[in-house]
Amino acid sequence: QVQLVESGGGSVQVGGSLRLSCSPSGFAASGVCMAWFRQVPGQEREGVAGISGDGTPTYATSVNARFTISRDNTKNTVYLQMNSLTPEDTGMYYCAAAMTRGCPPPQATSQYRFGGQGTQVTVSS
């Protein structure tokens, strides 16, 4: 069973920064695609960023150049550094694992495993 523990969310003002962390249990995050999604009530879950097993990052257009996804294999942890936050970044952020080396398209949420409670990010103006 995939378990993912997300942390690092909080409330910040516009322009602020947060760093989210995801700690998988039961498997090693290294070598597989890990990703971050976010969801706002009433809307579908949206892919934000992914990092393939070989370390190649991909980003949604809306967060490109502001967010950075990374992985620390020694800590088995995946991070999402979020800078220049805007109110549109508000939502519940979820970590996901694709269990494949490459990252499936973010729209293919059925190919991702979500095993955490999420962490709330709130950006206020």
mmCIF file of N, CA, C and O in Angstrom, residues 72-106:
data_model
loop_
_atom_site.group_PDB
_atom_site.id
_atom_site.type_symbol
_atom_site.label_atom_id
_atom_site.label_comp_id
_atom_site.label_asym_id
_atom_site.label_seq_id
_atom_site.Cartn_x
_atom_site.Cartn_y
_atom_site.Cartn_z
ATOM 1 N N ASP A 72 15.344 14.294 -2.768
ATOM 2 C CA ASP A 72 16.531 13.938 -1.988
ATOM 3 C C ASP A 72 16.467 12.446 -1.725
ATOM 4 O O ASP A 72 15.713 11.976 -0.867
ATOM 5 N N ASN A 73 17.232 11.698 -2.487
ATOM 6 C CA ASN A 73 17.175 10.247 -2.372
ATOM 7 C C ASN A 73 17.698 9.753 -1.029
ATOM 8 O O ASN A 73 17.280 8.694 -0.538
ATOM 9 N N THR A 74 18.599 10.510 -0.421
ATOM 10 C CA THR A 74 19.135 10.083 0.872
ATOM 11 C C THR A 74 18.075 10.155 1.970
ATOM 12 O O THR A 74 18.143 9.426 2.957
ATOM 13 N N LYS A 75 17.115 11.038 1.783
ATOM 14 C CA LYS A 75 16.032 11.182 2.761
ATOM 15 C C LYS A 75 14.726 10.569 2.261
ATOM 16 O O LYS A 75 13.715 10.616 2.978
ATOM 17 N N ASN A 76 14.734 10.031 1.048
ATOM 18 C CA ASN A 76 13.516 9.492 0.431
ATOM 19 C C ASN A 76 12.386 10.506 0.519
ATOM 20 O O ASN A 76 11.275 10.189 0.976
ATOM 21 N N THR A 77 12.675 11.703 0.108
ATOM 22 C CA THR A 77 11.723 12.808 0.223
ATOM 23 C C THR A 77 11.695 13.600 -1.081
ATOM 24 O O THR A 77 12.732 13.787 -1.723
ATOM 25 N N VAL A 78 10.522 14.025 -1.445
ATOM 26 C CA VAL A 78 10.318 14.868 -2.619
ATOM 27 C C VAL A 78 9.835 16.226 -2.130
ATOM 28 O O VAL A 78 9.000 16.304 -1.219
ATOM 29 N N TYR A 79 10.346 17.271 -2.752
ATOM 30 C CA TYR A 79 10.021 18.626 -2.334
ATOM 31 C C TYR A 79 9.353 19.394 -3.463
ATOM 32 O O TYR A 79 9.548 19.095 -4.651
ATOM 33 N N LEU A 80 8.592 20.390 -3.078
ATOM 34 C CA LEU A 80 8.060 21.351 -4.030
ATOM 35 C C LEU A 80 8.303 22.739 -3.451
ATOM 36 O O LEU A 80 7.638 23.137 -2.488
ATOM 37 N N GLN A 81 9.280 23.423 -4.007
ATOM 38 C CA GLN A 81 9.558 24.800 -3.603
ATOM 39 C C GLN A 81 8.660 25.717 -4.399
ATOM 40 O O GLN A 81 8.687 25.694 -5.632
ATOM 41 N N MET A 82 7.884 26.519 -3.690
ATOM 42 C CA MET A 82 6.920 27.395 -4.346
ATOM 43 C C MET A 82 7.256 28.842 -4.014
ATOM 44 O O MET A 82 7.241 29.222 -2.841
ATOM 45 N N ASN A 83 7.558 29.594 -5.025
ATOM 46 C CA ASN A 83 7.904 31.008 -4.854
ATOM 47 C C ASN A 83 6.896 31.887 -5.580
ATOM 48 O O ASN A 83 6.140 31.412 -6.421
ATOM 49 N N SER A 84 6.900 33.152 -5.235
ATOM 50 C CA SER A 84 6.017 34.135 -5.881
ATOM 51 C C SER A 84 4.579 33.647 -5.914
ATOM 52 O O SER A 84 3.911 33.686 -6.955
ATOM 53 N N LEU A 85 4.116 33.202 -4.788
ATOM 54 C CA LEU A 85 2.783 32.617 -4.710
ATOM 55 C C LEU A 85 1.692 33.648 -4.974
ATOM 56 O O LEU A 85 1.821 34.831 -4.601
ATOM 57 N N THR A 86 0.638 33.191 -5.611
ATOM 58 C CA THR A 86 -0.518 34.027 -5.919
ATOM 59 C C THR A 86 -1.768 33.362 -5.336
ATOM 60 O O THR A 86 -1.746 32.168 -5.015
ATOM 61 N N PRO A 87 -2.861 34.113 -5.213
ATOM 62 C CA PRO A 87 -4.097 33.495 -4.690
ATOM 63 C C PRO A 87 -4.553 32.303 -5.523
ATOM 64 O O PRO A 87 -5.202 31.394 -4.991
ATOM 65 N N GLU A 88 -4.210 32.277 -6.804
ATOM 66 C CA GLU A 88 -4.588 31.153 -7.668
ATOM 67 C C GLU A 88 -3.851 29.870 -7.297
ATOM 68 O O GLU A 88 -4.210 28.789 -7.766
ATOM 69 N N ASP A 89 -2.816 29.973 -6.498
ATOM 70 C CA ASP A 89 -2.099 28.781 -6.043
ATOM 71 C C ASP A 89 -2.751 28.140 -4.820
ATOM 72 O O ASP A 89 -2.320 27.065 -4.372
ATOM 73 N N THR A 90 -3.755 28.772 -4.290
ATOM 74 C CA THR A 90 -4.453 28.230 -3.130
ATOM 75 C C THR A 90 -5.105 26.902 -3.455
ATOM 76 O O THR A 90 -5.709 26.740 -4.517
ATOM 77 N N GLY A 91 -4.959 25.955 -2.555
ATOM 78 C CA GLY A 91 -5.583 24.655 -2.746
ATOM 79 C C GLY A 91 -4.972 23.616 -1.831
ATOM 80 O O GLY A 91 -4.035 23.905 -1.083
ATOM 81 N N MET A 92 -5.512 22.424 -1.909
ATOM 82 C CA MET A 92 -4.947 21.290 -1.182
ATOM 83 C C MET A 92 -3.946 20.619 -2.103
ATOM 84 O O MET A 92 -4.282 20.274 -3.238
ATOM 85 N N TYR A 93 -2.741 20.469 -1.630
ATOM 86 C CA TYR A 93 -1.670 19.888 -2.430
ATOM 87 C C TYR A 93 -1.443 18.438 -2.032
ATOM 88 O O TYR A 93 -1.320 18.120 -0.848
ATOM 89 N N TYR A 94 -1.392 17.582 -3.034
ATOM 90 C CA TYR A 94 -1.204 16.159 -2.829
ATOM 91 C C TYR A 94 0.040 15.664 -3.547
ATOM 92 O O TYR A 94 0.320 16.068 -4.669
ATOM 93 N N CYS A 95 0.733 14.787 -2.887
ATOM 94 C CA CYS A 95 1.865 14.109 -3.502
ATOM 95 C C CYS A 95 1.354 12.819 -4.136
ATOM 96 O O CYS A 95 0.386 12.209 -3.646
ATOM 97 N N ALA A 96 1.984 12.409 -5.226
ATOM 98 C CA ALA A 96 1.546 11.193 -5.909
ATOM 99 C C ALA A 96 2.746 10.472 -6.488
ATOM 100 O O ALA A 96 3.788 11.078 -6.766
ATOM 101 N N ALA A 97 2.591 9.187 -6.660
ATOM 102 C CA ALA A 97 3.630 8.359 -7.259
ATOM 103 C C ALA A 97 3.047 7.613 -8.442
ATOM 104 O O ALA A 97 1.941 7.083 -8.367
ATOM 105 N N ALA A 98 3.807 7.583 -9.539
ATOM 106 C CA ALA A 98 3.329 6.878 -10.720
ATOM 107 C C ALA A 98 3.875 5.467 -10.793
ATOM 108 O O ALA A 98 3.357 4.662 -11.559
ATOM 109 N N MET A 99 4.895 5.186 -10.006
ATOM 110 C CA MET A 99 5.512 3.856 -9.955
ATOM 111 C C MET A 99 6.052 3.428 -11.301
ATOM 112 O O MET A 99 6.195 2.226 -11.571
ATOM 113 N N THR A 100 6.322 4.385 -12.167
ATOM 114 C CA THR A 100 7.007 4.152 -13.427
ATOM 115 C C THR A 100 8.155 5.135 -13.517
ATOM 116 O O THR A 100 8.164 6.154 -12.815
ATOM 117 N N ARG A 101 9.101 4.867 -14.369
ATOM 118 C CA ARG A 101 10.250 5.755 -14.456
ATOM 119 C C ARG A 101 9.845 7.112 -15.052
ATOM 120 O O ARG A 101 10.227 8.165 -14.554
ATOM 121 N N GLY A 102 9.095 7.052 -16.116
ATOM 122 C CA GLY A 102 8.605 8.275 -16.708
ATOM 123 C C GLY A 102 7.298 8.715 -16.074
ATOM 124 O O GLY A 102 6.589 7.911 -15.464
ATOM 125 N N CYS A 103 7.009 9.988 -16.214
ATOM 126 C CA CYS A 103 5.771 10.522 -15.645
ATOM 127 C C CYS A 103 4.642 10.471 -16.661
ATOM 128 O O CYS A 103 4.784 11.052 -17.749
ATOM 129 N N PRO A 104 3.542 9.825 -16.324
ATOM 130 C CA PRO A 104 2.371 9.885 -17.209
ATOM 131 C C PRO A 104 1.865 11.315 -17.309
ATOM 132 O O PRO A 104 2.183 12.151 -16.466
ATOM 133 N N PRO A 105 1.069 11.597 -18.333
ATOM 134 C CA PRO A 105 0.489 12.946 -18.416
ATOM 135 C C PRO A 105 -0.274 13.267 -17.136
ATOM 136 O O PRO A 105 -0.926 12.395 -16.565
ATOM 137 N N PRO A 106 -0.199 14.503 -16.665
ATOM 138 C CA PRO A 106 -0.883 14.833 -15.408
ATOM 139 C C PRO A 106 -2.390 14.640 -15.466
ATOM 140 O O PRO A 106 -3.027 14.453 -14.432
#
